[in-house]
XYZ file of N, CA, C and O in Angstrom:
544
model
N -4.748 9.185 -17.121
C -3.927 8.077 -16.663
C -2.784 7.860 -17.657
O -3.065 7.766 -18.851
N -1.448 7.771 -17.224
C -0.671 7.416 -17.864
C 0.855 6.240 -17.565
O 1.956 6.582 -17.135
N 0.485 5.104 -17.892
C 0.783 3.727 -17.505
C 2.395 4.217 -17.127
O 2.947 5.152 -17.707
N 3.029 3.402 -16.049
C 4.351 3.974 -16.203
C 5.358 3.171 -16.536
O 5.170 2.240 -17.319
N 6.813 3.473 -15.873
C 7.552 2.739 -17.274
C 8.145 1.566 -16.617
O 7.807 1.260 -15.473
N 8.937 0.954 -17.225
C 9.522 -0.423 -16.545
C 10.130 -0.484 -15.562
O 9.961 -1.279 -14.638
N 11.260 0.732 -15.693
C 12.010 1.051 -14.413
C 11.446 1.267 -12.666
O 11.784 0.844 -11.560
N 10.358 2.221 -13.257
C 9.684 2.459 -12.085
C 8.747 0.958 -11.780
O 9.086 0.650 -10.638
N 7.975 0.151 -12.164
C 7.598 -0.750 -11.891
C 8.399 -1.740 -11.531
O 8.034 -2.641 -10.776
N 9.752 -1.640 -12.129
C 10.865 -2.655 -11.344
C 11.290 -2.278 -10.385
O 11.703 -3.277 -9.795
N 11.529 -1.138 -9.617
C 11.800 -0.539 -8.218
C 10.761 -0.624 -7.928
O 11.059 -1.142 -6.852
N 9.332 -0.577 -7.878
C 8.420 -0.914 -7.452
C 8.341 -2.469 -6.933
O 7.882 -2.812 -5.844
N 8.675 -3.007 -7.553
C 8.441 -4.733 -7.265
C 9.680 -4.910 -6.300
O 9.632 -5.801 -5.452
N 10.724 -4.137 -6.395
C 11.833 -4.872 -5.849
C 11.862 -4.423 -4.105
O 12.232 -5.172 -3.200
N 11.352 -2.956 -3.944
C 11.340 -2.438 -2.645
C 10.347 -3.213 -2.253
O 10.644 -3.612 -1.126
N 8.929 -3.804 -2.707
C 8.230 -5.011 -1.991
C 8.486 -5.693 -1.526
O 8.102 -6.009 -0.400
N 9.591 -6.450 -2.495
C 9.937 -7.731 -2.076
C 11.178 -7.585 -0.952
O 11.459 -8.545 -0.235
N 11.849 -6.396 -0.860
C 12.740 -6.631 -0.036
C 11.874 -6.216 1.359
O 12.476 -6.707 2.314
N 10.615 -5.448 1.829
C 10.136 -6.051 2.618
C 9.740 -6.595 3.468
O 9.719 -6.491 4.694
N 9.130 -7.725 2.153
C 8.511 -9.054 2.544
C 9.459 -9.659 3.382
O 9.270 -10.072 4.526
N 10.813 -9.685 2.522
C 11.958 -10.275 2.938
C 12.356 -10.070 4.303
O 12.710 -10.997 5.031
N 12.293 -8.652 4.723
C 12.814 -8.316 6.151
C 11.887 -8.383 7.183
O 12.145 -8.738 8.333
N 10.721 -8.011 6.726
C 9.603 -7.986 7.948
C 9.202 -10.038 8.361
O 8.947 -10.615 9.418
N 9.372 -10.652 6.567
C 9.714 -12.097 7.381
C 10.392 -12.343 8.377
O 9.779 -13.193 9.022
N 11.527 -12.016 8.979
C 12.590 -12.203 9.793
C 11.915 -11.672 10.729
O 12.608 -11.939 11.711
N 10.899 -11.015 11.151
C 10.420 -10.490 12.385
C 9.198 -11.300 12.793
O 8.919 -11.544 13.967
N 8.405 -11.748 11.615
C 7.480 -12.408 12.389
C 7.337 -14.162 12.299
O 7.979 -14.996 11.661
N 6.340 -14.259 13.122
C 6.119 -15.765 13.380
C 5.221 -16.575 12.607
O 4.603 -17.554 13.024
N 5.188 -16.005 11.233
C 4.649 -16.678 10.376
C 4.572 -15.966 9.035
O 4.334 -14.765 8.905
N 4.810 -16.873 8.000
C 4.683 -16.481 6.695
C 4.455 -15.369 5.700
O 3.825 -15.449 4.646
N 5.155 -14.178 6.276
C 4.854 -12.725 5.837
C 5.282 -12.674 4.523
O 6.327 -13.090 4.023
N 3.908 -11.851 3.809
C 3.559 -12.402 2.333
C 2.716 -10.943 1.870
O 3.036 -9.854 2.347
N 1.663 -11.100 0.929
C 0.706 -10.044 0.534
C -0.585 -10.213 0.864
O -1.508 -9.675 0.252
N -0.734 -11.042 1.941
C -2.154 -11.318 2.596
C -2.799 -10.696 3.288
O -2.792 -9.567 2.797
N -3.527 -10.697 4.367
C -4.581 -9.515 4.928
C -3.730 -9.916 6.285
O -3.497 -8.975 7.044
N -3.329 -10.991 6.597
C -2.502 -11.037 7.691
C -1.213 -10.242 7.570
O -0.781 -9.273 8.194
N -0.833 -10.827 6.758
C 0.735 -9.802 6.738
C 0.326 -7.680 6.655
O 1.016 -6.793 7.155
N -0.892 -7.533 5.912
C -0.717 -6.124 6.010
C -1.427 -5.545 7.318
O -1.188 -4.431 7.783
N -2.301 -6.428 7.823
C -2.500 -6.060 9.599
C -1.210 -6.212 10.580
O -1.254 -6.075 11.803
N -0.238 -6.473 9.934
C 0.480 -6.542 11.036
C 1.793 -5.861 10.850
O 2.750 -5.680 11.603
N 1.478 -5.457 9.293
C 2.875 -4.057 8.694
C 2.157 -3.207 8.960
O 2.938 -2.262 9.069
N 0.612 -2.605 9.270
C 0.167 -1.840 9.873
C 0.673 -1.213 11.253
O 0.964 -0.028 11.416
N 0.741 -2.511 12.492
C 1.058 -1.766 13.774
C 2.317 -2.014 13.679
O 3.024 -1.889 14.678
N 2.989 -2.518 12.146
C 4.453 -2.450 12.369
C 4.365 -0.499 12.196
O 4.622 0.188 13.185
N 4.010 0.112 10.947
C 3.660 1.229 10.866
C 3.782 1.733 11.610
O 4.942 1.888 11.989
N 2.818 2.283 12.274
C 2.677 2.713 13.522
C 3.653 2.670 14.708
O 3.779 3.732 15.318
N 4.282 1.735 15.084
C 5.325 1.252 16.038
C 6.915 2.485 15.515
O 7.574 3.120 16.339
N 7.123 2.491 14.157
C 7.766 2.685 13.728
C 8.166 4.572 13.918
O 9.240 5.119 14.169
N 6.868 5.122 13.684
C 6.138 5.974 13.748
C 6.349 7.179 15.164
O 6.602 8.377 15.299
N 6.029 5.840 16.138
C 5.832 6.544 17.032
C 7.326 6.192 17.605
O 7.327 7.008 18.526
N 8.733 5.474 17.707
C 9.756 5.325 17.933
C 10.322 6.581 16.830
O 11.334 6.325 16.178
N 9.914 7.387 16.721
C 10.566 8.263 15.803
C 11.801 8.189 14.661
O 12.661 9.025 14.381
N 11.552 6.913 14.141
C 12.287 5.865 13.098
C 12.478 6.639 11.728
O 13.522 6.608 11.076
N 11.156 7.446 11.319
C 10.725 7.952 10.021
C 11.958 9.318 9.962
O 12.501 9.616 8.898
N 12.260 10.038 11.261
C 12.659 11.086 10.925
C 14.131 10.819 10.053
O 14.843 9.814 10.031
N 14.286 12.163 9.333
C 15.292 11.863 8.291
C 14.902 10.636 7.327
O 15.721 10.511 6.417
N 14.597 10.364 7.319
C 14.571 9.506 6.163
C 13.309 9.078 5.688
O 13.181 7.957 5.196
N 12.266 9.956 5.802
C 10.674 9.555 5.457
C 10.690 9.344 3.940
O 10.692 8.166 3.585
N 10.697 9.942 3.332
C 10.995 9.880 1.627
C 11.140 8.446 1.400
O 10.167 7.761 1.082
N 12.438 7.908 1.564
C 12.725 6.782 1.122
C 12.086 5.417 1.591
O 11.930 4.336 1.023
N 11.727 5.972 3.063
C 11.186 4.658 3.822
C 9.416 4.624 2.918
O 8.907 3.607 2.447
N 8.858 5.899 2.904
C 7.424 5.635 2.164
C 7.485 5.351 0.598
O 6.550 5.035 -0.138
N 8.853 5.549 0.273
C 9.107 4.345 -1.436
C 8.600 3.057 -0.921
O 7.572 2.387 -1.016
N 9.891 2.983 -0.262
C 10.070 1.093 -0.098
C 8.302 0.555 0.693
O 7.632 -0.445 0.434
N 8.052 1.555 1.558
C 6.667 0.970 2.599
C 5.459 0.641 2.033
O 4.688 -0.305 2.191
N 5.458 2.216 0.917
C 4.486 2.177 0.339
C 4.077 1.521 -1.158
O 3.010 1.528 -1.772
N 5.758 0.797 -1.561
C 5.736 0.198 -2.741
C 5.011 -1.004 -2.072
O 3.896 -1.177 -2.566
N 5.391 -2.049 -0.900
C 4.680 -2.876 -0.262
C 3.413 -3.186 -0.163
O 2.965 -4.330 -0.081
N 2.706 -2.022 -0.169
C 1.077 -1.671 0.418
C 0.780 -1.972 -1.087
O 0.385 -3.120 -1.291
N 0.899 -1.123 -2.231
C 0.325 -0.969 -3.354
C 0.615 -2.426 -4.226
O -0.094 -2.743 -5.181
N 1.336 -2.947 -3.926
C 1.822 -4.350 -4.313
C 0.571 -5.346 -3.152
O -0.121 -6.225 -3.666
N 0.499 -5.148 -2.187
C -0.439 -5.881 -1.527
C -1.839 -5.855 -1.805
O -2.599 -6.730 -1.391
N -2.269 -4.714 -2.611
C -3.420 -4.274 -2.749
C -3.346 -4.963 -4.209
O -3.716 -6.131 -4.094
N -3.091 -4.734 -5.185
C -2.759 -5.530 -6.363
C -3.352 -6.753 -6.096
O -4.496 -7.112 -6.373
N -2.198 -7.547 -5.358
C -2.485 -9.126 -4.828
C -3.385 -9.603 -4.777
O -3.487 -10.593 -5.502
N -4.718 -9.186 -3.822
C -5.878 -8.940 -2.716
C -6.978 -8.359 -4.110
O -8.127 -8.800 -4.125
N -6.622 -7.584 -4.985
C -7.816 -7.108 -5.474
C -7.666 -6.804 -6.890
O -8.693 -6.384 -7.423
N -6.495 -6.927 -7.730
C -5.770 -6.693 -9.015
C -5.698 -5.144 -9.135
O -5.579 -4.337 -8.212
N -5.779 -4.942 -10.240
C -5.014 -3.625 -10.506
C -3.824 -3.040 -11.111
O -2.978 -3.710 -10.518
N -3.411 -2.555 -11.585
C -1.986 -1.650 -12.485
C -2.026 -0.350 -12.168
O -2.840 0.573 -12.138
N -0.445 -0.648 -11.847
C -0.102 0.870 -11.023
C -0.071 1.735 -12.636
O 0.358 1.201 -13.658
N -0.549 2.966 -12.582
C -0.625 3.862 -13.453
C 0.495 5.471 -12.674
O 1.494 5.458 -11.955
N -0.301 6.623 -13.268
C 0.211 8.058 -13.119
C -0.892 8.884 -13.620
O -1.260 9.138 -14.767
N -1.507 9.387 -11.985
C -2.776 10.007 -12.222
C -2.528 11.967 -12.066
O -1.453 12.532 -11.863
N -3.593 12.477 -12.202
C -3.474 13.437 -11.830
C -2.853 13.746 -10.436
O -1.970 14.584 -10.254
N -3.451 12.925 -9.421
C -3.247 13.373 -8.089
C -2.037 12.549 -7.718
O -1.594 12.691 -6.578
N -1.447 11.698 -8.552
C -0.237 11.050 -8.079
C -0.211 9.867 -8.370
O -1.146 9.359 -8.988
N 1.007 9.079 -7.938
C 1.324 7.732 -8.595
C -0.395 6.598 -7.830
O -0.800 6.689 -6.671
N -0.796 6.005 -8.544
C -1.625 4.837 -7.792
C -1.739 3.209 -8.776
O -1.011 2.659 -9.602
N -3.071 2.885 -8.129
C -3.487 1.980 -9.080
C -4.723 1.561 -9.135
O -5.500 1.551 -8.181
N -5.034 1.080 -10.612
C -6.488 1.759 -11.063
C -6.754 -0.009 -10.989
O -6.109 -0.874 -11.582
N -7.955 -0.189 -10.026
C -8.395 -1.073 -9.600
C -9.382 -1.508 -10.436
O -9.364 -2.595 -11.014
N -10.505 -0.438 -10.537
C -11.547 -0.912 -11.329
C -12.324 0.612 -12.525
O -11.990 1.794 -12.445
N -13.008 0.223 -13.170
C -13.384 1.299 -13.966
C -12.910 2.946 -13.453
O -12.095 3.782 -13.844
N -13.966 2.844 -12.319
C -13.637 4.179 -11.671
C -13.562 3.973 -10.129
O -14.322 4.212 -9.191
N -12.593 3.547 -10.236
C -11.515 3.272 -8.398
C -10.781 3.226 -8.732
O -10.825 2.532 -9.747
N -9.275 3.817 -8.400
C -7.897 4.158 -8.003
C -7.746 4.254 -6.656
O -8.407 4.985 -5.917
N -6.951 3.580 -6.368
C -6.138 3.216 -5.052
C -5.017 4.200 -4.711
O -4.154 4.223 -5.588
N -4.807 4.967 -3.745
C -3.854 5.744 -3.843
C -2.540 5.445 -2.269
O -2.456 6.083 -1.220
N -1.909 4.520 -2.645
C -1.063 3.742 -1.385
C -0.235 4.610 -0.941
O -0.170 4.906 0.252
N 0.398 5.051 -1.730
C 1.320 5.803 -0.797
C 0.669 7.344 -0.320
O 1.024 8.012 0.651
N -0.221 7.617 -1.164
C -0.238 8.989 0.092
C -1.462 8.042 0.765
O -2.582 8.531 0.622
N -1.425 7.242 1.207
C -2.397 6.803 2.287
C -1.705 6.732 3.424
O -2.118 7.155 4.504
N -0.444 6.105 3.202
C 0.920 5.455 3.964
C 1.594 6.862 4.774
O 2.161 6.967 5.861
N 1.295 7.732 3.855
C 2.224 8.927 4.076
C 1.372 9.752 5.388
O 2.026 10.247 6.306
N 0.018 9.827 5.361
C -0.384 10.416 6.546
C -0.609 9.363 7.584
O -0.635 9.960 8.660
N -0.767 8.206 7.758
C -0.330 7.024 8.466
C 0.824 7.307 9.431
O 0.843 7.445 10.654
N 2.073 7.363 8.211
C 3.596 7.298 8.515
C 3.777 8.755 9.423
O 4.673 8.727 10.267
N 2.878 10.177 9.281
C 3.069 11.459 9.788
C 2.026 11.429 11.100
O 1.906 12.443 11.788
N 1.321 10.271 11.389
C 0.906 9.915 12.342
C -0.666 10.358 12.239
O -1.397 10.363 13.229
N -0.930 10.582 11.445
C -2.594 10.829 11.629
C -2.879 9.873 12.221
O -2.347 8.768 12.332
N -4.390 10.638 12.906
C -5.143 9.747 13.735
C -6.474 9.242 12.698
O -7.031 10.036 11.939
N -6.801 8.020 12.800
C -7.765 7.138 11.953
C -7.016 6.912 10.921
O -7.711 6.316 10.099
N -5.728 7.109 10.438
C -5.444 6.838 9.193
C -4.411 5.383 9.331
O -3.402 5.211 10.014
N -4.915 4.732 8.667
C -4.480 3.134 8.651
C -4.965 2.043 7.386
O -6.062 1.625 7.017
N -3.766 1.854 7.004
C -3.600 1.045 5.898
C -4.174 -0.024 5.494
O -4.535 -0.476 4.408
N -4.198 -0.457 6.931
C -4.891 -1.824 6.811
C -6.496 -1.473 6.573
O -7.196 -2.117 5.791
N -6.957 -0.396 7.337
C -8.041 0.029 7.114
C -8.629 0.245 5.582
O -9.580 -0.297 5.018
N -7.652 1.291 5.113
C -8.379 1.002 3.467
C -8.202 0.174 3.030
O -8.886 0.185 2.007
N -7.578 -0.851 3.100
C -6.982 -2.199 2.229
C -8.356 -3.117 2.518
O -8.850 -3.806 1.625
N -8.882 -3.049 3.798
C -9.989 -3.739 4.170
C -11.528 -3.021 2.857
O -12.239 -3.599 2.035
N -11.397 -1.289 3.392
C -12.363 -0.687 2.499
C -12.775 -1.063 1.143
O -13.937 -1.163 0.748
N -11.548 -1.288 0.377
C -11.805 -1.483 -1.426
C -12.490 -2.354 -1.597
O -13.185 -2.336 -2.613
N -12.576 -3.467 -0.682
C -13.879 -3.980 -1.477
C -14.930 -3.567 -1.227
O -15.708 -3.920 -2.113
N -15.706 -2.625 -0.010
C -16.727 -2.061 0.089
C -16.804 -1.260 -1.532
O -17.769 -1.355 -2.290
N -15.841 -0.664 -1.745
C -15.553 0.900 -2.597
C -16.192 0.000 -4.073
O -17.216 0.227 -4.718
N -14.992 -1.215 -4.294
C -15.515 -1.705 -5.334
C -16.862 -2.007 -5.638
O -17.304 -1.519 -6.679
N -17.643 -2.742 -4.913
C -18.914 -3.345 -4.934
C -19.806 -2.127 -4.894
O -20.815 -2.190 -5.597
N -19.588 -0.937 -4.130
C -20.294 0.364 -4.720
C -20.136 0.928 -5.832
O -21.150 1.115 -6.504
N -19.168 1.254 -6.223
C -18.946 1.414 -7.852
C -19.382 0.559 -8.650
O -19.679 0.871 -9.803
N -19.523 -0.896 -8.100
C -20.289 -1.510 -9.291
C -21.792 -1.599 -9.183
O -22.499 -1.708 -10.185
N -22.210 -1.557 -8.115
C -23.820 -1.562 -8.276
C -23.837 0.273 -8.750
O -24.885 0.682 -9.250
N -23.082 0.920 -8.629
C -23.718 2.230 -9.579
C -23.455 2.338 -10.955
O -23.926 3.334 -11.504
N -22.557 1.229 -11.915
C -22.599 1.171 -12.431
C -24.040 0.585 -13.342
O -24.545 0.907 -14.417
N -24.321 -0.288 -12.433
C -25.588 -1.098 -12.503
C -26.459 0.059 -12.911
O -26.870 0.025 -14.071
N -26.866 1.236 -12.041
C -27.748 2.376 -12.287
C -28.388 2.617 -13.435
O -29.110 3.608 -13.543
């Protein structure tokens, strides 16, 4: 693991917040880092997805999408985004790492079962197993 640097954590925070900012303007209530707001940037996801929105410009849209998700997951469960072997994430608990954007990324390429909201729901299963095996 190797913590990363300011810059990247400040483009990190800022593609969140801008967003929060825009997907507010779409819905009918208080879009934020809650379990409501990421069920519903989920079938924004998806919607997006399947209007063929992503093409040309997937790269940048899974910065900004997936800076969102990993910032939501933070929120919801703490964590610090690090730099792992397998790619940028954030290390939730002893041994759990969260990995948002390539979660986002086969989501965003349309896999089937793959949904954000879905793991965002999972980590706390994940956590509470990692900790009763810690228990072991």
């Amino acid at each position: 693991m190797t913590d990363i640097d300011e810059n990247t954590l400040s483009l990190i925070k800022e593609n969140s917040e801008m967003v929060v900012q825009k997907l507010d303007e779409l819905v009918d209530f208080k879009f934020g880092y809650d379990e409501d707001s990421m069920e519903w940037f989920d079938g924004y996801v998806k919607r997006l997805y399947e209007s063929g929105f992503f093409e040309g410009k997937f790269e940048r849209m899974l910065s900004v999408l997936g800076s969102y998700a990993g910032e939501a997951i933070i929120a919801r469960y703490g964590g610090k985004w690090a730099y792992f072997d397998e790619g940028l994430g954030i290390q939730i608990a002893e041994r759990f790492i969260a990995f948002p954007f390539t979660k986002l990324e086969k989501q965003m390429q349309g896999g089937e079962g793959d949904s954000i909201i879905s793991f965002y729901r999972s980590i706390e299963a994940i956590i509470s197993l990692k900790n009763k095996e810690n228990d072991l």
